[in-house]
Short mmCIF file of C-alpha atoms and ligand atoms in Angstrom, two decimals:
data_model
loop_
_atom_site.label_atom_id
_atom_site.label_comp_id
_atom_site.label_asym_id
_atom_site.label_seq_id
_atom_site.Cartn_x
_atom_site.Cartn_y
_atom_site.Cartn_z
CA MET A 1 25.02 -58.52 0.30
CA GLU A 2 27.38 -55.08 0.59
CA ILE A 3 27.41 -55.47 4.81
CA LEU A 4 27.78 -58.88 4.32
CA ARG A 5 31.19 -58.14 2.10
CA LYS A 6 31.95 -55.57 4.65
CA ALA A 7 32.15 -57.37 6.61
CA VAL A 8 34.50 -60.44 5.46
CA VAL A 9 36.59 -57.95 4.06
CA VAL A 10 37.60 -55.62 7.93
CA LEU A 11 37.30 -59.13 9.31
CA GLY A 12 39.94 -60.24 7.24
CA MET A 13 41.93 -56.56 7.98
CA LEU A 14 42.01 -57.49 12.09
CA TRP A 15 42.71 -60.72 11.46
CA VAL A 16 45.42 -59.94 9.19
CA CYS A 17 46.43 -57.35 12.13
CA ALA A 18 46.93 -60.04 14.96
CA ALA A 19 48.53 -62.54 13.54
CA VAL A 20 51.81 -59.90 12.36
CA ALA A 21 50.78 -57.99 15.39
CA GLN A 22 53.60 -60.41 16.93
CA LYS A 23 55.86 -60.50 14.18
CA GLN A 24 56.01 -55.98 13.58
CA PRO A 25 57.38 -53.96 17.88
CA ASN A 26 58.71 -51.46 14.69
CA VAL A 27 55.38 -49.19 16.21
CA PRO A 28 56.47 -47.35 19.43
CA PRO A 29 55.00 -48.11 22.89
CA GLU A 30 52.49 -45.25 22.89
CA TYR A 31 51.04 -45.75 19.40
CA GLU A 32 48.18 -48.14 18.10
CA ARG A 33 47.97 -48.93 15.39
CA GLU A 34 44.40 -47.21 14.66
CA GLY A 35 44.32 -47.65 10.75
CA GLY A 36 44.56 -50.81 10.98
CA PRO A 37 48.43 -53.76 10.03
CA TYR A 38 50.09 -53.36 7.58
CA VAL A 39 48.48 -54.68 4.33
CA PRO A 40 49.54 -53.64 1.10
CA THR A 41 47.98 -52.14 -2.12
CA PRO A 42 48.47 -54.61 -4.94
CA ASN A 43 50.51 -53.14 -8.04
CA VAL A 44 46.97 -53.45 -10.41
CA VAL A 45 45.28 -51.11 -6.98
CA VAL A 46 47.39 -48.55 -7.20
CA GLU A 47 47.26 -48.34 -10.09
CA ARG A 48 44.19 -48.10 -10.84
CA MET A 49 44.60 -45.15 -7.64
CA LEU A 50 46.83 -43.42 -8.91
CA GLY A 51 44.88 -43.14 -12.14
CA MET A 52 41.58 -42.21 -10.71
CA ALA A 53 43.36 -39.21 -9.68
CA ASN A 54 44.90 -38.49 -12.60
CA VAL A 55 47.88 -37.78 -10.35
CA GLY A 56 50.95 -36.41 -12.87
CA GLU A 57 54.35 -34.35 -12.23
CA ARG A 58 52.71 -31.56 -10.81
CA ASP A 59 51.59 -33.74 -7.73
CA HIS A 60 52.20 -33.67 -4.12
CA VAL A 61 50.84 -37.22 -2.70
CA ILE A 62 50.83 -38.25 0.75
CA ASP A 63 49.58 -42.17 2.01
CA LEU A 64 48.60 -41.63 4.96
CA GLY A 65 49.82 -45.39 6.86
CA SER A 66 51.84 -45.62 3.79
CA GLY A 67 53.51 -49.69 4.81
CA ASP A 68 56.61 -49.80 2.40
CA GLY A 69 55.90 -46.84 0.64
CA ILE A 70 54.56 -49.07 -2.60
CA ILE A 71 51.98 -45.42 -3.27
CA VAL A 72 54.22 -42.62 -3.21
CA LEU A 73 57.12 -44.35 -4.65
CA THR A 74 54.66 -45.68 -7.98
CA ALA A 75 53.71 -42.23 -7.82
CA ALA A 76 56.87 -40.72 -7.92
CA HIS A 77 58.63 -43.59 -10.59
CA GLN A 78 55.92 -43.48 -12.93
CA ARG A 79 54.48 -40.22 -12.85
CA LYS A 80 57.22 -37.97 -11.43
CA SER A 81 55.65 -36.49 -8.58
CA SER A 82 57.27 -35.55 -5.71
CA GLY A 83 55.41 -36.96 -2.39
CA TYR A 84 55.20 -38.26 1.20
CA GLY A 85 54.39 -41.29 3.14
CA VAL A 86 53.54 -41.46 7.35
CA ASP A 87 53.26 -45.35 8.76
CA ILE A 88 53.86 -45.84 12.83
CA ASP A 89 56.08 -48.62 11.64
CA GLU A 90 59.34 -47.17 12.32
CA GLU A 91 60.71 -50.65 10.95
CA LEU A 92 58.60 -50.38 7.26
CA ILE A 93 59.67 -46.62 6.94
CA ARG A 94 62.92 -47.08 7.15
CA LEU A 95 62.49 -49.49 4.56
CA SER A 96 60.26 -47.09 2.15
CA ASN A 97 63.19 -44.62 2.57
CA LEU A 98 65.89 -47.10 1.64
CA ARG A 99 63.37 -48.22 -1.49
CA ALA A 100 63.63 -43.69 -1.93
CA LYS A 101 67.11 -44.11 -2.03
CA SER A 102 66.79 -47.17 -4.67
CA LEU A 103 65.05 -46.05 -6.90
CA GLY A 104 67.12 -42.89 -6.91
CA LEU A 105 63.23 -40.88 -5.91
CA SER A 106 65.49 -38.97 -1.83
CA GLY A 107 64.55 -36.33 -4.14
CA ARG A 108 61.21 -35.80 -4.80
CA VAL A 109 60.07 -38.69 -2.14
CA ARG A 110 60.32 -38.82 2.08
CA PHE A 111 58.39 -40.98 4.26
CA GLU A 112 58.56 -40.00 8.19
CA ALA A 113 57.66 -42.12 11.15
CA ARG A 114 54.64 -39.97 12.21
CA ASP A 115 51.57 -40.59 13.28
CA ILE A 116 48.56 -40.49 10.83
CA PHE A 117 46.86 -37.01 12.76
CA LYS A 118 49.87 -35.17 13.61
CA THR A 119 50.69 -35.30 10.32
CA ASP A 120 50.32 -32.19 8.45
CA VAL A 121 48.37 -32.34 4.60
CA SER A 122 47.91 -29.29 3.92
CA LYS A 123 50.76 -29.00 0.89
CA ALA A 124 49.08 -32.34 -0.38
CA THR A 125 47.06 -32.55 -3.52
CA VAL A 126 46.48 -36.35 -3.47
CA VAL A 127 45.36 -38.25 -1.16
CA THR A 128 45.86 -42.20 -0.31
CA LEU A 129 44.29 -44.06 2.19
CA TYR A 130 43.73 -47.97 2.99
CA LEU A 131 42.57 -47.64 6.60
CA LEU A 132 40.22 -49.96 8.68
CA PRO A 133 36.44 -47.69 8.31
CA GLU A 134 36.00 -46.13 12.47
CA PHE A 135 39.03 -44.35 11.59
CA MET A 136 38.89 -43.36 8.59
CA GLN A 137 35.30 -41.54 10.59
CA ARG A 138 37.71 -40.19 12.59
CA LEU A 139 40.49 -39.42 9.77
CA ARG A 140 37.31 -37.74 7.26
CA PRO A 141 37.17 -34.06 9.61
CA LYS A 142 40.73 -33.31 9.56
CA LEU A 143 41.03 -34.11 5.57
CA PHE A 144 38.12 -32.07 5.43
CA ASN A 145 39.46 -29.46 7.04
CA GLU A 146 42.83 -28.85 5.47
CA LEU A 147 43.44 -29.94 2.93
CA GLN A 148 43.08 -27.03 0.02
CA PRO A 149 39.76 -27.39 -2.03
CA GLY A 150 40.64 -29.35 -5.54
CA THR A 151 42.78 -32.12 -3.14
CA ARG A 152 41.45 -35.04 -4.35
CA ILE A 153 41.47 -38.02 -1.67
CA VAL A 154 41.07 -42.07 -3.11
CA SER A 155 40.91 -44.86 -1.39
CA HIS A 156 41.01 -48.71 -1.11
CA ASP A 157 38.28 -50.41 0.40
CA TYR A 158 36.61 -47.67 2.62
CA HIS A 159 34.00 -44.43 1.97
CA PHE A 160 33.99 -41.44 4.25
CA GLU A 161 29.99 -42.70 4.89
CA GLU A 162 28.41 -39.13 5.64
CA TRP A 163 30.33 -37.53 3.09
CA GLN A 164 30.37 -38.85 -0.17
CA HIS A 165 31.87 -39.14 -2.39
CA ASP A 166 32.71 -38.06 -5.96
CA ALA A 167 33.53 -41.52 -8.05
CA GLN A 168 32.94 -45.07 -7.15
CA THR A 169 35.23 -48.60 -9.71
CA SER A 170 35.04 -51.34 -7.83
CA PHE A 171 37.52 -54.83 -10.19
CA GLU A 172 37.86 -58.16 -9.28
CA VAL A 173 41.36 -58.38 -7.94
CA PRO A 174 42.27 -63.13 -7.19
CA GLU A 175 45.09 -61.61 -5.78
CA LYS A 176 43.35 -60.75 -2.99
CA GLU A 177 40.74 -63.57 -1.42
CA LEU A 178 43.98 -64.69 0.12
CA VAL A 179 43.78 -61.53 2.66
CA THR A 180 41.37 -60.02 2.66
CA GLY A 181 38.22 -62.90 1.47
CA VAL A 182 37.30 -61.04 -0.72
CA PRO A 183 38.12 -60.63 -4.34
CA SER A 184 38.24 -57.59 -5.65
CA ALA A 185 38.82 -53.88 -4.79
CA THR A 186 36.77 -51.26 -4.11
CA LEU A 187 37.61 -47.90 -4.21
CA TYR A 188 36.24 -44.07 -3.59
CA LEU A 189 37.42 -40.69 -5.28
CA TRP A 190 36.69 -37.61 -3.33
CA ILE A 191 37.25 -33.12 -4.03
CA VAL A 192 38.13 -31.40 -1.74
CA PRO A 193 35.45 -29.09 -2.21
CA ALA A 194 36.28 -24.79 -1.34
CA LYS A 195 34.29 -23.76 1.43
CA ILE A 196 31.23 -22.03 1.39
CA SER A 197 28.75 -21.29 3.85
CA GLY A 198 27.56 -18.32 5.32
CA ALA A 199 26.69 -14.87 3.51
CA TRP A 200 27.87 -13.63 0.13
CA ARG A 201 27.49 -10.63 -1.96
CA MET A 202 27.63 -10.84 -4.95
CA GLN A 203 27.71 -8.54 -7.69
CA LEU A 204 27.21 -8.39 -11.37
CA ASP A 205 28.06 -6.42 -14.18
CA GLY A 206 25.38 -3.52 -14.36
CA ASN A 207 23.15 -4.54 -12.13
CA ALA A 208 21.82 -4.45 -8.60
CA GLU A 209 23.82 -6.15 -5.88
CA TYR A 210 22.42 -8.96 -4.55
CA ARG A 211 22.38 -10.97 -1.39
CA LEU A 212 23.82 -14.66 -1.05
CA THR A 213 22.90 -17.29 2.24
CA LEU A 214 25.02 -20.48 0.84
CA GLN A 215 24.72 -23.84 3.23
CA GLN A 216 27.46 -26.29 2.45
CA ARG A 217 28.02 -29.62 3.25
CA TYR A 218 30.61 -31.74 2.04
CA GLN A 219 29.86 -31.24 -1.70
CA ASN A 220 26.69 -30.18 -0.82
CA PHE A 221 25.08 -27.16 -0.90
CA GLU A 222 21.47 -25.23 -1.16
CA GLY A 223 20.82 -20.81 -1.12
CA THR A 224 19.23 -18.24 -2.09
CA ALA A 225 19.03 -15.76 -3.53
CA GLU A 226 17.58 -12.03 -2.30
CA VAL A 227 17.59 -8.44 -3.94
CA LYS A 228 15.30 -6.03 -3.86
CA GLY A 229 13.49 -7.80 -1.08
CA ARG A 230 12.56 -10.67 -2.88
CA GLN A 231 13.90 -14.17 -2.11
CA ALA A 232 15.32 -17.03 -5.32
CA ALA A 233 16.07 -21.12 -4.90
CA LEU A 234 19.28 -21.60 -6.06
CA ILE A 235 18.66 -23.64 -8.92
CA SER A 236 21.32 -27.02 -9.22
CA PRO A 237 23.96 -25.54 -7.14
CA LYS A 238 27.00 -27.81 -7.94
CA ILE A 239 30.28 -27.16 -6.87
CA ASN A 240 34.18 -29.19 -7.83
CA GLY A 241 36.60 -27.99 -5.37
CA LYS A 242 36.95 -24.21 -6.14
CA ASP A 243 34.05 -24.34 -9.48
CA ILE A 244 30.95 -23.15 -8.28
CA ARG A 245 27.66 -23.10 -10.17
CA PHE A 246 24.02 -22.52 -10.31
CA VAL A 247 21.31 -21.79 -11.86
CA LEU A 248 18.95 -18.56 -10.68
CA VAL A 249 15.80 -17.78 -11.68
CA HIS A 250 15.50 -13.39 -11.52
CA ASP A 251 13.33 -10.74 -13.37
CA ASN A 252 12.59 -13.26 -15.24
CA ARG A 253 15.35 -14.47 -16.82
CA ARG A 254 16.92 -17.70 -15.93
CA GLY A 255 21.04 -17.18 -15.71
CA GLU A 256 23.29 -19.77 -16.02
CA PHE A 257 26.10 -19.10 -13.08
CA SER A 258 29.80 -20.55 -13.46
CA GLY A 259 32.11 -19.29 -10.88
CA ARG A 260 35.55 -20.15 -8.59
CA VAL A 261 36.16 -19.55 -5.55
CA GLU A 262 39.35 -17.74 -3.98
CA GLY A 263 39.12 -17.66 -0.33
CA ASP A 264 36.90 -15.56 0.67
CA ARG A 265 36.06 -13.98 -3.19
CA ILE A 266 34.63 -15.22 -5.83
CA GLU A 267 33.96 -14.89 -9.23
CA GLY A 268 33.10 -16.11 -12.39
CA THR A 269 30.22 -15.32 -15.44
CA VAL A 270 26.36 -16.13 -15.83
CA ASP A 271 25.29 -17.06 -19.02
CA TYR A 272 21.56 -15.81 -19.82
CA GLY A 273 21.66 -17.26 -22.90
CA GLU A 274 21.27 -13.61 -25.01
CA GLY A 275 24.80 -13.64 -26.24
CA LYS A 276 27.68 -12.19 -24.26
CA PRO A 277 27.93 -14.44 -20.84
CA VAL A 278 28.50 -10.48 -18.17
CA ARG A 279 30.26 -11.19 -15.85
CA TRP A 280 29.35 -11.45 -11.36
CA ARG A 281 31.99 -11.59 -8.45
CA ALA A 282 31.25 -12.03 -4.79
CA SER A 283 32.82 -11.13 -1.49
CA ARG A 284 31.28 -13.36 1.75
CA SER A 285 30.31 -11.13 4.44
CA SER A 286 30.49 -13.66 7.02
C1 SAM B 301 45.82 -51.64 5.21
S1 SAM B 301 48.66 -50.78 5.25
C2 SAM B 301 48.07 -50.13 4.25
C3 SAM B 301 49.68 -49.53 3.07
C4 SAM B 301 49.65 -48.81 2.37
N1 SAM B 301 48.86 -47.58 1.89
C5 SAM B 301 49.01 -50.07 1.08
O1 SAM B 301 47.96 -48.94 0.80
O2 SAM B 301 50.02 -50.15 0.73
C6 SAM B 301 47.77 -49.40 6.62
C7 SAM B 301 49.39 -48.58 6.87
O3 SAM B 301 48.92 -47.82 8.27
C8 SAM B 301 49.33 -47.54 9.22
N2 SAM B 301 48.52 -46.48 10.48
C9 SAM B 301 47.85 -47.50 11.18
N3 SAM B 301 47.46 -47.06 12.35
C10 SAM B 301 48.15 -45.75 11.59
C11 SAM B 301 48.41 -44.30 12.49
N4 SAM B 301 48.37 -44.00 13.79
N5 SAM B 301 48.93 -42.59 12.25
C12 SAM B 301 50.65 -43.57 10.91
N6 SAM B 301 50.77 -45.06 10.71
C13 SAM B 301 49.67 -46.55 10.96
C14 SAM B 301 49.54 -48.91 9.82
O4 SAM B 301 51.38 -49.54 9.92
C15 SAM B 301 49.90 -49.48 8.46
O5 SAM B 301 51.22 -49.83 8.02
#
């Protein structure tokens, strides 16, 4: 049923693509609209996307394939964020910049005619997407590797397959039926995790040095801690943006570790349930 629903949505978008291709000769010949045709996200869905990403005035929202600019403009207008949109359609970019000017938002938002794959995304704190499934899979490594840890990604209707989303919501949107054939929307949220794979030296206040070995797959990881030749597996490991948690049983004590990853360093506390938490830190050794 889910597969059928997705097939209908994709077919709907491709149909729109064919229909609008002749009317929109605004894409330079060297580019292809591979991410999908211009199909605007309805206002009600835009608002839910911004809510799901919890956009606020300190955010910088980048919409990849920004269409008429609705997501970046709504974020700037309603939630006071700054923003940037790129689209290969020069006419849509011209209209987006005009709308930004008429709304008095030109100081905070900007739109540029640019291919998504040639876009610097590193300054985003929130990325929004409404792009075809195959394009999403090609985009996945770029976003995973280039976005800062903690950046939220929200996508309308399509997901990243093997990079599991952190949250999902579906709701009815009757006005979408005419365009995509499906009167509903599904939103997916990811929080970009810090990169932690590798070997780390971990030090606990007043204790021996541990060697941590971590293997990460997107926001999931597993690992072991080794001290004095003895190894223990990390229990319930979790990474959410820069925040890392795991449980480790060592020296017959059960410690709940939490910490914050900053590049090649992690600092945090471990709680043994015996009073004051103990500080720990780790630095990458390979
Ligand atoms: C489905 S629309 C989404 C518009 C807007 N983000 C929204 O949700 O209302 C997809 C947009 O992506 C643009 N696009 C497709 N491929 C692209 C590419 N390779 N680089 C930049 N923009 C692209 C299209 O021109 C179109 O405007």
